[in-house]
Coordinates of C-alpha atoms in Angstrom, one line a residue:
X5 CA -27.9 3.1 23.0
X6 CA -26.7 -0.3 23.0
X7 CA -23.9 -2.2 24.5
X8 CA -21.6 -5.2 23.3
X9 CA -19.5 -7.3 26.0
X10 CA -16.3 -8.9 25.8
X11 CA -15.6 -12.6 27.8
X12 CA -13.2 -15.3 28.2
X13 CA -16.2 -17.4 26.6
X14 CA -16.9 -15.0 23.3
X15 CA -18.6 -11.8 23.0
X16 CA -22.4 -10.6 22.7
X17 CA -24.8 -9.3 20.4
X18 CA -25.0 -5.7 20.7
X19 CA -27.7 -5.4 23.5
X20 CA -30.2 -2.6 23.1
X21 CA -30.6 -0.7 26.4
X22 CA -34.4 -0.7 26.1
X23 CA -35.4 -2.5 29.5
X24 CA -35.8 0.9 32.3
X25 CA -35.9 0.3 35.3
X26 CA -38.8 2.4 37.0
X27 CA -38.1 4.9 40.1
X28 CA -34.6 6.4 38.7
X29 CA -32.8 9.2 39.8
X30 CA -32.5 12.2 38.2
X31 CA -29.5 11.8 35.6
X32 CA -29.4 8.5 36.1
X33 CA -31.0 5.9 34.0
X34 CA -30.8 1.8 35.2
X35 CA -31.6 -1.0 33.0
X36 CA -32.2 -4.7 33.1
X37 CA -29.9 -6.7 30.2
X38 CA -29.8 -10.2 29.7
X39 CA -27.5 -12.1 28.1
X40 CA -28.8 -15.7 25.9
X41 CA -25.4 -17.0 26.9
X42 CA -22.8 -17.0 29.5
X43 CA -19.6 -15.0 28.2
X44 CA -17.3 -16.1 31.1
X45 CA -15.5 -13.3 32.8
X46 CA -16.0 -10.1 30.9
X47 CA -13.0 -8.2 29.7
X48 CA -13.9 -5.3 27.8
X49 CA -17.3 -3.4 26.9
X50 CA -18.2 -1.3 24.1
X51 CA -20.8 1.1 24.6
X52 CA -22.2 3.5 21.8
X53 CA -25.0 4.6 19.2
X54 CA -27.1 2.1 17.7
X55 CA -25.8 4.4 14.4
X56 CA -25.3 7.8 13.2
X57 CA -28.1 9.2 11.7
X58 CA -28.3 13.2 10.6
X59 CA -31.2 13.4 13.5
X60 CA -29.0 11.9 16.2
X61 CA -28.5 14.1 19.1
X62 CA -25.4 14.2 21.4
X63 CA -25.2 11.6 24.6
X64 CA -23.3 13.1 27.3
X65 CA -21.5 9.4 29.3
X66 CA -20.5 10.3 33.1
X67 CA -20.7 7.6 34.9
X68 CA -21.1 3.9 34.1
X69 CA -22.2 1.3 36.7
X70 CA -23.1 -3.3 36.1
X71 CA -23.6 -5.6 38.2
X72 CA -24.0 -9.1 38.1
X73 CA -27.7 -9.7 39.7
X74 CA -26.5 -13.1 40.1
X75 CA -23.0 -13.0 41.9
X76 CA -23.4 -9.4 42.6
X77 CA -20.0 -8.6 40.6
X78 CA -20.0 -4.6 40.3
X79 CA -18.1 -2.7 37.9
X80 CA -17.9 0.7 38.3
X81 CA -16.3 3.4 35.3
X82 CA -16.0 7.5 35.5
X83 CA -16.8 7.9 31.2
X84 CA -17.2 11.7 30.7
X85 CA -17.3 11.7 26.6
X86 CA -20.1 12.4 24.6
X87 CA -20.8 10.7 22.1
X88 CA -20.8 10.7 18.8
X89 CA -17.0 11.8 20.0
X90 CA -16.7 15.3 18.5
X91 CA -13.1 14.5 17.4
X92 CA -13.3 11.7 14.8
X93 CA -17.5 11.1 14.1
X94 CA -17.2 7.9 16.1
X95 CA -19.7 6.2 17.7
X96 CA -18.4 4.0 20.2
X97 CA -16.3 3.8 23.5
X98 CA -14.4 0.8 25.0
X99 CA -12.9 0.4 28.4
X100 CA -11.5 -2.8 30.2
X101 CA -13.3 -4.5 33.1
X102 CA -10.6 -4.2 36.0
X103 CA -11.0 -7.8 38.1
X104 CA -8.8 -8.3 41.8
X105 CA -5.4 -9.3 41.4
X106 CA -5.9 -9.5 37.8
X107 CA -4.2 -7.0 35.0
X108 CA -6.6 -5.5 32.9
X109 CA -6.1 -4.2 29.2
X110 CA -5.4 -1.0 28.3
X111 CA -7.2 1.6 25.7
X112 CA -5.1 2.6 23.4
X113 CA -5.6 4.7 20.1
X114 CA -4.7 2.5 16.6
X115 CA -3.4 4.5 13.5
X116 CA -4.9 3.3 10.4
X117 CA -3.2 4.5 7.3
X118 CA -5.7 4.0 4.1
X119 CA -3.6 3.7 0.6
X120 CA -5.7 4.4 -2.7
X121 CA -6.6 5.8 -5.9
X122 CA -9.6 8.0 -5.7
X123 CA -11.7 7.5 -2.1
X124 CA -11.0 11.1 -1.4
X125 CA -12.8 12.5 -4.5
X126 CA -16.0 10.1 -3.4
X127 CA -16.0 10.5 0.1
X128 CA -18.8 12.6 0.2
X129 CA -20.8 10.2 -1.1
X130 CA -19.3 6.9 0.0
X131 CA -20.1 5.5 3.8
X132 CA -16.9 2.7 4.4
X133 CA -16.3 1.3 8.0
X134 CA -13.5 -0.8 9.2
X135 CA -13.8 -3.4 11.6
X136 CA -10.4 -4.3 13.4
X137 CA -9.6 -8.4 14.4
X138 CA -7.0 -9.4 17.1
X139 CA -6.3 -11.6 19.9
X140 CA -8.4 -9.8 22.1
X141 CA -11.8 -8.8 20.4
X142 CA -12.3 -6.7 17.7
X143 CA -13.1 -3.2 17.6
X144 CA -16.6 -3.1 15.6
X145 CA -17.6 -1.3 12.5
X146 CA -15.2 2.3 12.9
X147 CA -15.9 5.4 10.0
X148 CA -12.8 5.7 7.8
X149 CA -14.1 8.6 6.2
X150 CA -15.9 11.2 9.0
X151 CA -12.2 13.3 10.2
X152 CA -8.7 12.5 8.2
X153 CA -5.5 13.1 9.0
X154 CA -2.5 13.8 7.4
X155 CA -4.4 13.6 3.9
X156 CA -2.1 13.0 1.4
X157 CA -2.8 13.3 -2.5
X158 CA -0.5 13.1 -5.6
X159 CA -1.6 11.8 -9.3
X160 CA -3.1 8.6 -9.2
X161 CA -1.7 8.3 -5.1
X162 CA -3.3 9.3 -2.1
X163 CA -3.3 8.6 1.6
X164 CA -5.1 9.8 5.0
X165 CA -4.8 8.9 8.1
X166 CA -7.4 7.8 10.5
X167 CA -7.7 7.3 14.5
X168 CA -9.5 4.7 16.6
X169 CA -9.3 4.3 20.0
X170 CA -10.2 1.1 21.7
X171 CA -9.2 -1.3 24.1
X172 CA -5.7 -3.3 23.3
X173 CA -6.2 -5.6 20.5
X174 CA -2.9 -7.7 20.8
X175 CA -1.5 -9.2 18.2
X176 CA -3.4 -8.2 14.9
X177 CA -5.6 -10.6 12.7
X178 CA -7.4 -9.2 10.0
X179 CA -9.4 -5.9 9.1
X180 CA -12.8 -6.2 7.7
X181 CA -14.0 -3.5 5.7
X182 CA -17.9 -2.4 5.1
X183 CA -18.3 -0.2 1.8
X184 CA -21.5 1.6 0.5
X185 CA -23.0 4.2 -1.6
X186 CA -25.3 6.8 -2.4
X187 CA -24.4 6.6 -6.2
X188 CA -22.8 4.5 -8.3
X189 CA -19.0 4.9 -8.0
X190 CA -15.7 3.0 -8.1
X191 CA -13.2 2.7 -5.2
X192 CA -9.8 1.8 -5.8
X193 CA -8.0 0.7 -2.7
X194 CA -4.4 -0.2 -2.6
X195 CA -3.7 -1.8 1.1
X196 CA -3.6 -0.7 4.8
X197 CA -1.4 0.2 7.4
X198 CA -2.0 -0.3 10.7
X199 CA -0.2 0.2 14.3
X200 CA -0.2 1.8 17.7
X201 CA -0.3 5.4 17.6
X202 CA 2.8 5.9 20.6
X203 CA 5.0 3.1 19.1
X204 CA 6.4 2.9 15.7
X205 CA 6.5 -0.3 15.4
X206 CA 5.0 -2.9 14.5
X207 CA 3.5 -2.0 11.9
X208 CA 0.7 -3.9 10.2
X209 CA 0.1 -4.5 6.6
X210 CA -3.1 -5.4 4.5
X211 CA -2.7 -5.9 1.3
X212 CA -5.9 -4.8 -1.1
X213 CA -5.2 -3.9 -4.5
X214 CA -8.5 -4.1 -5.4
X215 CA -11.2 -1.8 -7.3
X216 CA -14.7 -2.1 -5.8
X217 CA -17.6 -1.4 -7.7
X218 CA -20.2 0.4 -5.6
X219 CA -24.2 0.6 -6.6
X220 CA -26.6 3.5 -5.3
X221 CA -29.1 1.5 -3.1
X222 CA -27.6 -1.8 -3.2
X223 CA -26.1 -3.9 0.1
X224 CA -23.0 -2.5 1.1
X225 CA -19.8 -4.7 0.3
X226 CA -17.9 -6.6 2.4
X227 CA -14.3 -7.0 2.5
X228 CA -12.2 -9.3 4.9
X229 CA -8.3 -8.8 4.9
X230 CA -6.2 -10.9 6.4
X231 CA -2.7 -9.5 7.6
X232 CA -0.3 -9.6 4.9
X233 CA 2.9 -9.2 7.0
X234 CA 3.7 -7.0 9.7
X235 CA 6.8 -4.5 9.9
X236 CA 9.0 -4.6 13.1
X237 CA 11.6 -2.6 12.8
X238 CA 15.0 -2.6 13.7
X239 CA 14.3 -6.0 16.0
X240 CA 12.9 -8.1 12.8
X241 CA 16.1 -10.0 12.8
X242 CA 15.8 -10.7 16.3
X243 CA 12.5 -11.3 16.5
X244 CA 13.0 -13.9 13.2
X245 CA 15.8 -15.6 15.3
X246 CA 14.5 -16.0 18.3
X247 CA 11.6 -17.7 16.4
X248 CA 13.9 -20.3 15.2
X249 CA 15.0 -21.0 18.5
X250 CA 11.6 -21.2 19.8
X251 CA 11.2 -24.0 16.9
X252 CA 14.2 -25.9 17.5
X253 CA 15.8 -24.1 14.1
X254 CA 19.4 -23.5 13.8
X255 CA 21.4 -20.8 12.5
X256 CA 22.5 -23.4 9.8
X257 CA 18.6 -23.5 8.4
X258 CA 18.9 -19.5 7.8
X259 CA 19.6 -18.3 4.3
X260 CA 21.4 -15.1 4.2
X261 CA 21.0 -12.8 0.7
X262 CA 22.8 -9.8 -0.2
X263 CA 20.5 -6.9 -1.5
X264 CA 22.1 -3.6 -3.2
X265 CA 19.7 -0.7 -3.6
X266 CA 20.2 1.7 -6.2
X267 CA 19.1 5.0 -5.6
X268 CA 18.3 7.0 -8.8
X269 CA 20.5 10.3 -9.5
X270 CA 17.1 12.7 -9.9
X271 CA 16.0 15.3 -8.3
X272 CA 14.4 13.7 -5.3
X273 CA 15.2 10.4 -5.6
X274 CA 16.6 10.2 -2.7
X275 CA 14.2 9.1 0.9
X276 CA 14.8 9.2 4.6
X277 CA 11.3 6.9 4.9
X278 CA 11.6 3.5 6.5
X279 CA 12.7 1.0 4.0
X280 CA 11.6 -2.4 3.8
X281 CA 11.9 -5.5 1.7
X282 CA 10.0 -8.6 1.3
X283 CA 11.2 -11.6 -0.9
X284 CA 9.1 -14.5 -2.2
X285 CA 10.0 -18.1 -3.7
X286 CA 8.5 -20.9 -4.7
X287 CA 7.8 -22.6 -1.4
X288 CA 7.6 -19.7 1.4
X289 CA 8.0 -15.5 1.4
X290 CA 10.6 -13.6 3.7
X291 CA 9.5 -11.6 6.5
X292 CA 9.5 -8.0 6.2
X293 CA 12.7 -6.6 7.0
X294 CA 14.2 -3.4 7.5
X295 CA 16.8 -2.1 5.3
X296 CA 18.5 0.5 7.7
X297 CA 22.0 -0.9 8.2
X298 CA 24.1 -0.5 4.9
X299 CA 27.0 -1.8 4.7
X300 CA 28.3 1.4 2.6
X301 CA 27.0 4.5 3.8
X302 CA 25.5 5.3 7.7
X303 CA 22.5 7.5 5.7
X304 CA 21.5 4.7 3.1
X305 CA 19.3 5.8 0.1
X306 CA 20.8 8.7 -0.8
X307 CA 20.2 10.5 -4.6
X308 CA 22.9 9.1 -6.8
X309 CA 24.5 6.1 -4.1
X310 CA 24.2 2.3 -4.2
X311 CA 23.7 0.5 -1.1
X312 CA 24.2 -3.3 0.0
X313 CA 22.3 -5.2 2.7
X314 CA 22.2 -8.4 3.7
X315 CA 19.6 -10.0 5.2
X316 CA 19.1 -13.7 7.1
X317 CA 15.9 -15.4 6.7
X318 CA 14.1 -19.1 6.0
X319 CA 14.5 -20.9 3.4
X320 CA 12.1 -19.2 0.8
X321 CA 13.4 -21.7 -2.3
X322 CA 14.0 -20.1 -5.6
X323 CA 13.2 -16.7 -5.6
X324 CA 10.6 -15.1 -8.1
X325 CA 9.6 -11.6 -7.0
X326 CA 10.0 -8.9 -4.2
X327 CA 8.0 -6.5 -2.6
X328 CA 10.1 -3.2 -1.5
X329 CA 8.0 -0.1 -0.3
X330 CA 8.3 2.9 2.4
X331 CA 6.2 4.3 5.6
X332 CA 6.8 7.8 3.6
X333 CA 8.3 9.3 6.7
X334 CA 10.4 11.9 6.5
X335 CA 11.7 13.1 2.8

């Protein structure tokens, strides 16, 4: 069992909970931890197994209990999970510290949608983590491949889903991902999605597009991904305004562009998914944006119909290429 903490100052090592106190109560285990280095005022803990090995047995959490010998702080949590949690395979838990007068972060549960080639044929055989990075902490190494949701496989395209629950991460950073073996494989990975499981927006994206060459009984690889852009919805435009304001732009230093969309006439061709566009030039890229409002139809990207946008954003200078995908909601 170890423990990581969280402070306004950094965050631990994971601490092994080796040092037991002697004359314990019965279900109830106290131990001594010392930290090298003084984290400031803690914010979140993670507690969980060291790792998952086929001999680990079940830990059953009910009550969690620290105190600061020193200023005689005390924290005091009701846990009831067992861990590893049943659900999903993982290994960990979070929860906030809760200070006086002070608002403490919430746990919430992240989606992580994977995009690739072939990691469901391997998966048997392939162990790959991902570590989430945001303003508040990260969310240590999480399994990608123990319980899926919402697999979805076509040629050459598949996707699954995946659900980690920690404590609020704010605004996202970058996803690091830990890849490994037991035989020699290939892993094509095409980027990440990544949001709050009880809002729909935003919606983070990690670009990938990369083919990892894994060896049987070699280090495992790492990945870091930074954000590629992030997906907000039907308040991009606002949210891009309101950052010129916040910059002392004008409305004059906006470009607008006029996109038109043409939907193909064959059997379905047509989408109700969540649209979004991305231009790039020579000096800057776009945003993401949105392309829900046509200027034609009220249900845009229908089979057989053209649609026209038009979309505000910096000055990108001359453009060279796009990026246009889907969420793949709906049909």
């Amino acid at each position: 069992l170890v423990m990581v903490f969280y402070g306004s100052n950094g965050k631990s090592n994971p601490v092994s909970m080796e040092n037991k106190v002697e004359h314990q109560a019965k279900n109830q285990i106290t131990h001594d931890i010392y930290l090298p280095s003084d984290l400031g005022m803690l914010y979140k803990v993670r507690l969980g197994l060291q790792s998952l090995e086929s001999s680990t047995s079940q830990l059953f959490l009910c009550h969690l209990k620290m105190q600061n010998t020193s200023t005689l702080d005390t924290f005091s949590l009701t846990i009831n999970k067992t861990l590893p949690l049943s659900l999903n395979g993982d290994r960990w838990v979070e929860f906030p510290v809760e200070w006086p007068l002070k608002e403490a972060l919430s746990v919430v549960t992240y989606h992580l949608t994977v995009f690739s080639r072939n990691i469901l044929s391997e998966r048997i055989l392939v162990h790959m983590t991902a570590c989430i990075y945001g303003a508040h902490g990260d969310t240590g190494d999480r399994s990608l491949l123990w319980s899926l949701q919402n697999v979805q496989q076509r040629e050459d395209n598949e996707s699954f889903l995946v659900m980690v629950e920690a404590v609020e991460l704010g605004e996202l950073d970058k996803v690091v991902l830990l890849i490994s073996s037991k035989t020699d494989c290939k892993l094509d990975i095409k980027k990440l999605h990544l949001k709050e499981a009880l809002k729909e927006y935003p919606i983070y994206v990690f670009e990938v597009n990369e083919a990892f060459y894994v060896e049987e009984n070699k280090p495992e690889i790492e990945k870091e991904i930074p954000v590629s852009f992030v997906i907000r919805g039907d308040k991009q435009k606002n949210d891009l305004d309101n950052n010129f304001h916040r910059e002392g732009g004008q409305a004059g230093n906006l470009t607008e562009y006029t996109i038109k969309v043409y939907t193909g006439d064959q059997r379905g061709s047509g989408t109700d998914a969540n649209v979004h566009i991305i231009l790039f030039g020579n000096e800057d890229k776009s945003e993401a944006f949105q392309l829900s409002q046509s200027l034609e139809h009220q249900d845009p990207f229908e089979r057989g119909k053209v649609d026209t946008f038009k979309v505000k954003t910096k000055n990108v200078g001359s453009l060279h290429s796009i990026e246009i995908g889907h969420d793949g909601k709906g049909f």
